[in-house]
Short mmCIF file of C-alpha atoms in Angstrom, two decimals:
data_model
loop_
_atom_site.label_atom_id
_atom_site.label_comp_id
_atom_site.label_asym_id
_atom_site.label_seq_id
_atom_site.Cartn_x
_atom_site.Cartn_y
_atom_site.Cartn_z
CA MET L 23 160.38 5.71 92.46
CA ALA L 24 160.39 2.80 94.03
CA ASP L 25 158.39 -0.48 94.71
CA GLY L 26 156.53 0.70 91.68
CA ARG L 27 155.43 3.81 93.83
CA PHE L 28 156.22 7.46 92.20
CA THR L 29 157.24 10.41 94.82
CA VAL L 30 155.46 13.46 93.43
CA THR L 31 156.05 16.81 94.59
CA ASN L 32 154.94 20.67 93.27
CA VAL L 33 151.63 19.10 93.19
CA HIS L 34 150.34 22.70 94.22
CA ASP L 35 152.36 24.78 91.72
CA LEU L 36 150.18 26.62 89.36
CA ARG L 37 152.39 26.65 86.29
CA PRO L 38 151.37 24.17 83.69
CA LEU L 39 153.53 20.95 83.74
CA VAL L 40 155.02 19.16 80.54
CA ALA L 41 155.93 15.46 81.13
CA HIS L 42 158.81 14.99 78.32
CA VAL L 43 158.67 10.97 77.53
CA LEU L 44 161.75 9.77 75.81
CA TYR L 45 162.90 6.12 75.44
CA ARG L 46 166.33 6.68 77.44
CA PHE L 47 167.73 9.49 78.83
CA ASP L 48 170.92 9.51 78.06
CA VAL L 49 173.82 11.51 76.16
CA GLY L 50 172.75 12.06 72.59
CA GLY L 51 171.04 14.97 70.21
CA LEU L 52 167.54 14.41 71.05
CA GLU L 53 168.13 14.07 74.67
CA ASN L 54 170.15 17.51 74.11
CA GLY L 55 167.54 19.04 72.50
CA VAL L 56 165.41 18.25 75.56
CA VAL L 57 168.12 19.84 78.01
CA ASN L 58 168.48 22.94 75.83
CA LEU L 59 164.95 23.34 76.15
CA ILE L 60 164.04 22.93 79.95
CA ASN L 61 167.40 25.01 80.68
CA HIS L 62 166.21 27.89 78.39
CA MET L 63 162.53 28.32 78.57
CA PRO L 64 161.58 30.94 81.41
CA SER L 65 160.94 29.58 84.59
CA ASP L 66 158.19 31.07 85.39
CA THR L 67 155.85 29.76 82.26
CA TYR L 68 155.93 25.96 82.66
CA ARG L 69 157.31 23.60 84.60
CA HIS L 70 159.11 20.05 83.71
CA VAL L 71 159.33 16.40 84.48
CA VAL L 72 161.62 13.78 82.53
CA ILE L 73 160.55 10.35 81.98
CA ALA L 74 162.17 7.78 80.46
CA LEU L 75 160.52 4.39 79.59
CA THR L 76 164.09 2.60 80.20
CA GLU L 77 166.72 4.34 82.24
CA ILE L 78 167.75 7.95 83.25
CA THR L 79 171.77 8.00 83.35
CA ASP L 80 174.04 11.00 84.75
CA PHE L 81 173.51 12.99 81.64
CA ARG L 82 170.32 14.46 83.58
CA ARG L 83 172.91 16.31 85.41
CA ARG L 84 172.96 18.87 82.32
CA ILE L 85 169.75 19.95 83.29
CA GLY L 86 170.52 23.05 85.26
CA ARG L 87 167.08 24.06 86.86
CA ASP L 88 166.18 22.28 90.29
CA ASP L 89 163.00 22.10 90.02
CA VAL L 90 162.58 18.95 87.46
CA GLN L 91 161.67 15.69 88.59
CA PHE L 92 163.08 12.35 86.83
CA PHE L 93 161.34 8.81 86.50
CA ALA L 94 163.03 5.87 85.36
CA LEU L 95 160.18 2.85 84.02
CA LYS L 96 162.56 0.06 83.74
CA LYS L 97 161.01 -1.23 80.51
CA ALA L 98 161.78 -4.13 78.51
CA PRO L 99 162.39 -4.23 74.67
CA GLY L 100 159.81 -3.99 72.38
CA HIS L 101 156.01 -2.86 72.55
CA SER L 102 155.06 -3.32 75.99
CA ILE L 103 151.35 -2.78 77.08
CA TRP L 104 151.73 -4.11 80.65
CA ILE L 105 153.68 -0.54 81.33
CA TYR L 106 150.56 0.98 80.25
CA PRO L 107 149.02 0.96 84.06
CA GLN L 108 152.42 2.06 85.52
CA LEU L 109 151.98 5.39 82.76
CA PHE L 110 148.43 5.83 83.63
CA ARG L 111 149.13 6.10 87.34
CA LEU L 112 152.15 8.04 86.97
CA PHE L 113 150.27 10.86 84.95
CA ARG L 114 147.55 10.60 87.24
CA GLU L 115 149.67 11.29 90.11
CA LEU L 116 151.76 14.21 88.23
CA ARG L 117 148.91 15.64 86.74
CA PRO L 118 150.66 16.98 83.51
CA GLU L 119 148.85 19.90 81.04
CA ILE L 120 151.14 18.35 78.64
CA VAL L 121 152.77 15.34 78.03
CA HIS L 122 155.52 15.55 75.08
CA SER L 123 156.55 12.11 73.60
CA ARG L 124 159.67 11.60 70.96
CA ASN L 125 160.11 9.47 68.22
CA LEU L 126 158.62 6.06 67.67
CA ALA L 127 160.08 4.06 70.56
CA ALA L 128 157.90 6.60 72.90
CA LEU L 129 154.42 7.21 71.13
CA GLU L 130 153.08 4.64 72.51
CA VAL L 131 152.69 6.83 76.09
CA ALA L 132 149.92 8.76 74.11
CA VAL L 133 147.51 6.04 74.97
CA PRO L 134 147.95 6.18 78.78
CA ALA L 135 148.33 9.84 78.32
CA TRP L 136 144.73 9.77 76.78
CA ALA L 137 143.30 7.64 79.04
CA ALA L 138 144.47 9.37 82.37
CA GLY L 139 142.95 12.49 80.94
CA VAL L 140 145.92 14.70 79.98
CA PRO L 141 144.85 17.53 77.82
CA VAL L 142 147.60 17.93 75.68
CA ARG L 143 149.54 14.90 73.79
CA ILE L 144 152.14 15.95 71.64
CA HIS L 145 154.77 13.92 69.67
CA GLY L 146 157.95 15.00 68.17
CA GLU L 147 159.78 13.16 65.17
CA HIS L 148 163.37 14.26 65.68
CA GLY L 149 164.88 11.71 63.33
CA ARG L 150 165.35 8.11 62.01
CA ASP L 151 166.95 5.04 62.83
CA VAL L 152 168.80 2.52 60.70
CA GLY L 153 165.49 0.43 60.32
CA ASP L 154 163.80 3.18 58.36
CA LEU L 155 166.65 5.25 56.57
CA ASP L 156 164.43 7.00 54.05
CA GLY L 157 161.00 6.72 55.60
CA SER L 158 159.85 4.30 53.38
CA ASN L 159 159.25 1.49 56.18
CA ARG L 160 155.39 0.69 55.93
CA LYS L 161 155.46 -0.83 59.35
CA TYR L 162 156.31 2.15 61.04
CA GLN L 163 153.76 4.63 58.96
CA TRP L 164 151.46 2.33 60.07
CA LEU L 165 152.14 2.17 63.32
CA ARG L 166 152.06 6.07 63.56
CA ARG L 167 148.60 6.10 61.96
CA CYS L 168 147.34 3.69 64.70
CA TYR L 169 148.46 6.14 67.41
CA ARG L 170 146.87 9.43 65.50
CA PRO L 171 143.73 9.72 67.55
CA PHE L 172 145.38 9.69 70.71
CA VAL L 173 148.02 12.49 69.84
CA THR L 174 146.89 16.12 69.67
CA HIS L 175 149.59 17.64 67.80
CA TYR L 176 153.23 16.81 66.28
CA ILE L 177 156.30 18.62 65.67
CA ALA L 178 158.66 17.86 63.38
CA LEU L 179 162.31 19.17 63.45
CA SER L 180 162.90 19.47 59.73
CA ARG L 181 160.62 19.95 56.43
CA ASP L 182 161.76 16.73 55.67
CA LEU L 183 160.19 14.98 58.78
CA GLU L 184 157.18 17.46 58.27
CA GLN L 185 156.89 16.33 54.96
CA TYR L 186 157.08 12.65 55.78
CA LEU L 187 154.34 12.94 58.40
CA THR L 188 151.95 14.65 56.26
CA SER L 189 152.23 13.06 52.75
CA ARG L 190 153.34 9.18 53.60
CA VAL L 191 151.87 9.33 57.13
CA GLY L 192 148.79 11.47 56.25
CA MET L 193 148.55 13.50 59.44
CA PRO L 194 146.78 16.99 58.52
CA PRO L 195 149.03 19.65 57.95
CA ALA L 196 147.11 21.76 60.71
CA ARG L 197 148.06 19.11 63.28
CA VAL L 198 151.79 19.63 62.44
CA THR L 199 154.43 22.20 63.31
CA GLN L 200 158.00 22.34 62.37
CA ILE L 201 160.50 23.82 64.40
CA TYR L 202 164.40 23.33 64.44
CA ASN L 203 166.57 22.46 66.76
CA GLY L 204 168.56 25.50 68.24
CA VAL L 205 171.76 25.67 69.57
CA ASP L 206 173.56 27.58 72.38
CA THR L 207 176.05 30.14 70.73
CA ARG L 208 177.37 31.41 74.26
CA ARG L 209 178.45 27.51 74.89
CA PHE L 210 179.71 27.04 71.31
CA TYR L 211 181.78 29.33 69.67
CA PRO L 212 184.95 29.92 67.61
CA ALA L 213 188.26 29.93 68.66
CA GLU L 214 190.65 32.53 67.05
CA THR L 215 192.85 30.18 66.55
CA ARG L 216 192.40 26.17 67.23
CA GLN L 217 192.74 25.34 70.83
CA PRO L 218 194.43 22.20 72.68
CA ILE L 219 192.11 19.45 73.39
CA ALA L 220 192.65 17.93 76.46
CA GLY L 221 194.26 14.50 76.24
CA CYS L 222 194.74 14.86 72.67
CA PRO L 223 198.21 13.54 71.28
CA PHE L 224 197.71 15.95 68.62
CA SER L 225 199.39 19.81 69.17
CA ASP L 226 200.62 20.51 66.11
CA PRO L 227 199.46 24.05 65.34
CA MET L 228 200.30 23.67 61.31
CA GLY L 229 198.20 20.28 61.64
CA CYS L 230 194.99 19.44 60.25
CA LEU L 231 192.40 18.38 62.76
CA ILE L 232 189.10 17.20 61.35
CA GLY L 233 186.38 15.32 63.39
CA THR L 234 183.01 14.09 64.67
CA VAL L 235 181.09 13.43 67.74
CA GLY L 236 178.46 11.20 68.19
CA ARG L 237 176.83 7.76 69.39
CA MET L 238 179.13 5.45 67.42
CA GLN L 239 176.40 3.34 66.44
CA ALA L 240 175.42 1.85 62.79
CA VAL L 241 172.60 4.75 61.64
CA LYS L 242 175.26 7.34 62.46
CA ASN L 243 178.03 5.39 60.26
CA GLN L 244 181.47 6.47 61.80
CA THR L 245 183.29 3.60 60.03
CA ALA L 246 182.99 5.49 56.42
CA LEU L 247 184.77 8.33 58.04
CA ALA L 248 187.40 6.09 58.97
CA GLU L 249 187.61 4.66 55.41
CA ALA L 250 187.52 8.44 54.10
CA PHE L 251 190.84 9.25 56.08
CA ILE L 252 192.36 6.25 55.43
CA ARG L 253 191.76 7.05 51.48
CA VAL L 254 192.56 10.53 51.82
CA LEU L 255 195.91 9.65 53.08
CA LYS L 256 196.49 7.03 50.15
CA ALA L 257 195.40 9.49 47.40
CA PHE L 258 197.01 12.56 48.74
CA PRO L 259 200.49 11.70 50.61
CA GLN L 260 201.95 15.06 51.09
CA LEU L 261 198.59 15.39 53.95
CA GLU L 262 200.21 12.24 56.02
CA SER L 263 202.18 14.87 58.01
CA ARG L 264 199.54 17.14 58.82
CA LEU L 265 196.19 15.32 58.52
CA ARG L 266 194.95 13.84 61.89
CA LEU L 267 191.51 12.34 62.82
CA VAL L 268 189.34 12.77 66.20
CA MET L 269 186.42 10.47 66.71
CA ILE L 270 184.58 11.44 69.69
CA GLY L 271 181.69 8.69 71.35
CA ASN L 272 181.17 5.30 72.53
CA GLY L 273 179.32 2.39 70.64
CA PRO L 274 179.86 -0.59 68.72
CA LEU L 275 181.70 1.09 65.71
CA ARG L 276 184.20 2.25 67.76
CA ALA L 277 186.11 -0.75 67.75
CA GLN L 278 185.25 -1.33 64.33
CA ALA L 279 186.53 2.14 63.27
CA GLN L 280 189.78 1.59 65.01
CA ALA L 281 190.14 -1.81 63.79
CA LEU L 282 189.49 -0.30 59.84
CA LEU L 283 192.65 2.41 60.90
CA GLU L 284 195.09 -0.25 62.64
CA GLN L 285 194.86 -2.73 59.33
CA ALA L 286 195.26 0.44 57.24
CA GLY L 287 198.63 1.28 59.59
CA VAL L 288 197.34 4.71 60.24
CA ALA L 289 196.43 4.35 63.92
CA GLU L 290 198.76 6.51 65.06
CA LEU L 291 197.29 9.31 63.15
CA ALA L 292 193.93 9.10 64.66
CA TRP L 293 192.39 9.46 68.32
CA LEU L 294 189.39 7.56 69.61
CA PRO L 295 189.08 8.41 73.12
CA GLY L 296 185.47 7.50 73.91
CA GLU L 297 182.60 9.41 75.44
CA ARG L 298 183.72 13.25 76.34
CA ASP L 299 181.64 15.78 78.09
CA ASP L 300 183.73 18.55 77.07
CA VAL L 301 182.01 18.95 73.57
CA PRO L 302 182.27 22.90 73.22
CA GLU L 303 186.33 22.47 73.81
CA ILE L 304 186.85 19.79 71.56
CA LEU L 305 184.92 21.60 68.53
CA ARG L 306 187.28 24.28 69.04
CA GLY L 307 190.15 22.07 68.75
CA LEU L 308 189.18 21.09 65.52
CA ASP L 309 189.85 22.70 61.99
CA GLY L 310 186.62 20.68 60.35
CA PHE L 311 183.62 18.57 61.10
CA VAL L 312 182.45 15.50 59.30
CA LEU L 313 179.17 13.95 59.88
CA PRO L 314 178.81 10.37 58.00
CA SER L 315 175.53 9.53 59.13
CA LEU L 316 172.87 7.10 56.94
CA ALA L 317 169.93 9.05 58.46
CA GLU L 318 169.33 12.14 60.39
CA GLY L 319 166.65 14.45 61.52
CA VAL L 320 168.14 18.15 62.48
CA SER L 321 171.63 17.25 63.83
CA ASN L 322 172.58 19.15 66.87
CA THR L 323 176.44 18.17 66.08
CA ILE L 324 176.23 20.12 62.86
CA LEU L 325 174.62 22.95 64.63
CA GLU L 326 177.24 22.88 67.20
CA ALA L 327 180.21 22.66 64.72
CA MET L 328 178.61 25.24 62.42
CA ALA L 329 178.39 27.94 66.13
CA SER L 330 181.88 26.51 66.66
CA GLY L 331 183.41 28.14 63.43
CA LEU L 332 183.74 24.77 61.65
CA PRO L 333 183.26 24.06 57.75
CA VAL L 334 180.90 20.91 57.90
CA ILE L 335 180.99 18.15 55.70
CA ALA L 336 178.20 15.86 55.85
CA THR L 337 176.03 13.17 54.22
CA ASN L 338 172.83 14.86 52.55
CA VAL L 339 170.21 12.86 54.46
CA GLY L 340 167.35 14.12 56.38
CA GLY L 341 167.37 17.62 57.45
CA ASN L 342 171.11 18.11 56.88
CA GLY L 343 170.72 19.77 53.20
CA GLU L 344 168.43 22.15 55.67
CA LEU L 345 171.82 23.21 57.73
CA VAL L 346 174.80 22.85 55.42
CA GLU L 347 175.06 25.33 52.24
CA SER L 348 176.87 23.32 50.34
CA GLY L 349 180.03 25.13 48.50
CA ARG L 350 179.18 28.09 51.46
CA THR L 351 179.60 26.77 54.94
CA GLY L 352 180.69 23.12 54.16
CA GLU L 353 179.80 20.41 51.58
CA LEU L 354 177.24 17.60 51.45
CA VAL L 355 177.76 14.19 49.79
CA GLU L 356 175.89 11.06 49.02
CA PRO L 357 175.33 8.71 52.27
CA ALA L 358 178.07 6.12 52.24
CA ASP L 359 180.29 8.04 49.19
CA VAL L 360 183.64 7.46 50.80
CA ASP L 361 185.40 8.69 47.69
CA ALA L 362 183.16 11.76 47.91
CA MET L 363 183.86 12.19 51.63
CA ALA L 364 187.53 12.05 51.15
CA GLN L 365 187.78 14.28 48.27
CA LYS L 366 186.07 16.99 50.49
CA ILE L 367 187.91 16.52 53.26
CA ALA L 368 191.18 16.66 51.30
CA ALA L 369 189.99 19.81 49.69
CA TYR L 370 189.40 21.72 53.05
CA ALA L 371 192.84 20.29 54.25
CA ILE L 372 194.98 21.36 51.45
CA ASP L 373 192.60 25.04 51.46
CA PRO L 374 192.78 26.16 54.82
CA GLN L 375 191.77 29.38 53.84
CA ARG L 376 188.25 28.46 52.25
CA ALA L 377 187.83 26.01 55.72
CA LYS L 378 187.95 28.92 57.60
CA ALA L 379 185.64 31.19 55.47
CA ALA L 380 183.28 28.10 55.33
CA GLY L 381 183.20 28.11 59.00
CA SER L 382 182.74 31.81 59.28
CA ALA L 383 179.69 31.65 57.37
CA GLY L 384 178.46 28.74 59.10
CA ARG L 385 178.84 30.68 62.24
CA ALA L 386 176.81 33.70 60.71
CA VAL L 387 173.67 30.98 59.40
CA VAL L 388 173.67 29.45 63.29
CA GLU L 389 173.17 33.15 64.67
CA ARG L 390 170.52 33.87 62.17
CA ARG L 391 168.52 31.13 61.64
CA PHE L 392 169.16 28.57 64.14
CA SER L 393 169.28 30.33 67.90
CA ILE L 394 168.24 28.67 70.95
CA GLU L 395 166.16 31.41 71.61
CA ALA L 396 164.03 30.52 68.27
CA MET L 397 163.78 27.10 69.37
CA THR L 398 162.72 27.74 72.95
CA GLN L 399 159.75 30.43 71.67
CA GLY L 400 159.06 28.04 68.83
CA TYR L 401 157.94 25.17 71.82
CA GLN L 402 156.66 27.61 74.06
CA ASP L 403 154.22 28.81 71.49
CA VAL L 404 153.08 25.49 70.67
CA TYR L 405 152.24 24.72 74.07
CA ASP L 406 150.67 27.94 74.91
CA ARG L 407 148.39 27.68 71.97
CA LEU L 408 147.19 24.15 72.61
CA LEU L 409 146.68 24.79 75.83
CA LYS L 410 144.25 27.63 75.25
CA SER L 411 142.35 25.80 72.34
CA ARG L 412 141.80 22.86 74.68
CA SER L 413 140.71 24.66 77.75
CA ARG L 414 137.90 25.98 75.24
CA MET L 415 136.89 22.62 74.45
CA PRO L 416 133.98 21.08 76.72
CA GLY L 417 135.48 18.07 78.84
CA ARG L 418 139.00 19.09 77.52
CA ASN L 419 139.89 21.33 80.72
CA ALA L 420 143.23 21.16 81.84
CA TRP L 421 143.84 19.72 85.42
CA VAL L 422 141.96 21.65 88.13
CA HIS L 423 144.42 22.03 91.07
CA PRO L 424 143.40 21.69 94.46
#
């Protein structure tokens, strides 16, 4: 887009168009789910555009199809009604059959989509942020109720989020579909032996590398993992020669975690390289994965770690308990319980065979329940069903292509 004008292509393509709307298109679990959906949905079924209310970064290169357009609207923070005319014009020019928004920050696009005559308006709930860790924020519930008349259907990534929509927000169950994230098991797979990580200073094959991957923001709470690592070394000094910490990602908590490690005198036993684009290889270089989040929807990184054959220690928030079978594929601890996290890390470091067995069980669960094919088919079924039902309603026909 340049000077407020849009360049729209493929207007004569008869495949229904899905407009995926996000607040920002950058590295993250939500965004990765959109990438996986677009890359794996059969190209002869739907075509796609990605609309970011703010920015689109180089993350767009993760989409492998060459028929996907991208639009960044440069929206200012907060609810900005001034963006409605811009979205209205874009939807009128693109003529999508479906607008699919994600999370509360993008929910407002349902209004201009409705005004522009988009036949199907889907909203996805992918997780919670630091302002609503347990879903009790009444303002956020009220906002979702306000936009309800403009949304055709909702998709919840976990049973926890499905219950939130139906019980706390009051959505009719018939208007909510629960679909788990899927993971690409061909891209994320176990290594027979732990693989060296490019640039990582820890290469001892007898060592134990625990790690995490994700944006280092308050809701992800990576400082709790740094504190747990410090406590493990104090409580189990015999592990100091073997146990190492790897924390991948950028954000404000990176400096805080580094400072905690330095103050404890163990910074040389941890590696915090920032953002990386070789996550599958990094996971194959770990012995265990830890997710210390304060809130989650359905974590892509947990699924990727499980697919990579890693035991997972995660906080019991959001959909984490729907992914990790405590005592079998990993362990669950209460959020911010640093001592419990430290104990679980130590247990796996002391008993590598137990850790390996949990990782193998996790891989089997992913193959059985969380395949990317099942996720893609779930979304396609919803798209197909809603378009079919809308086309039968007077005045609700899909766009007629010239």
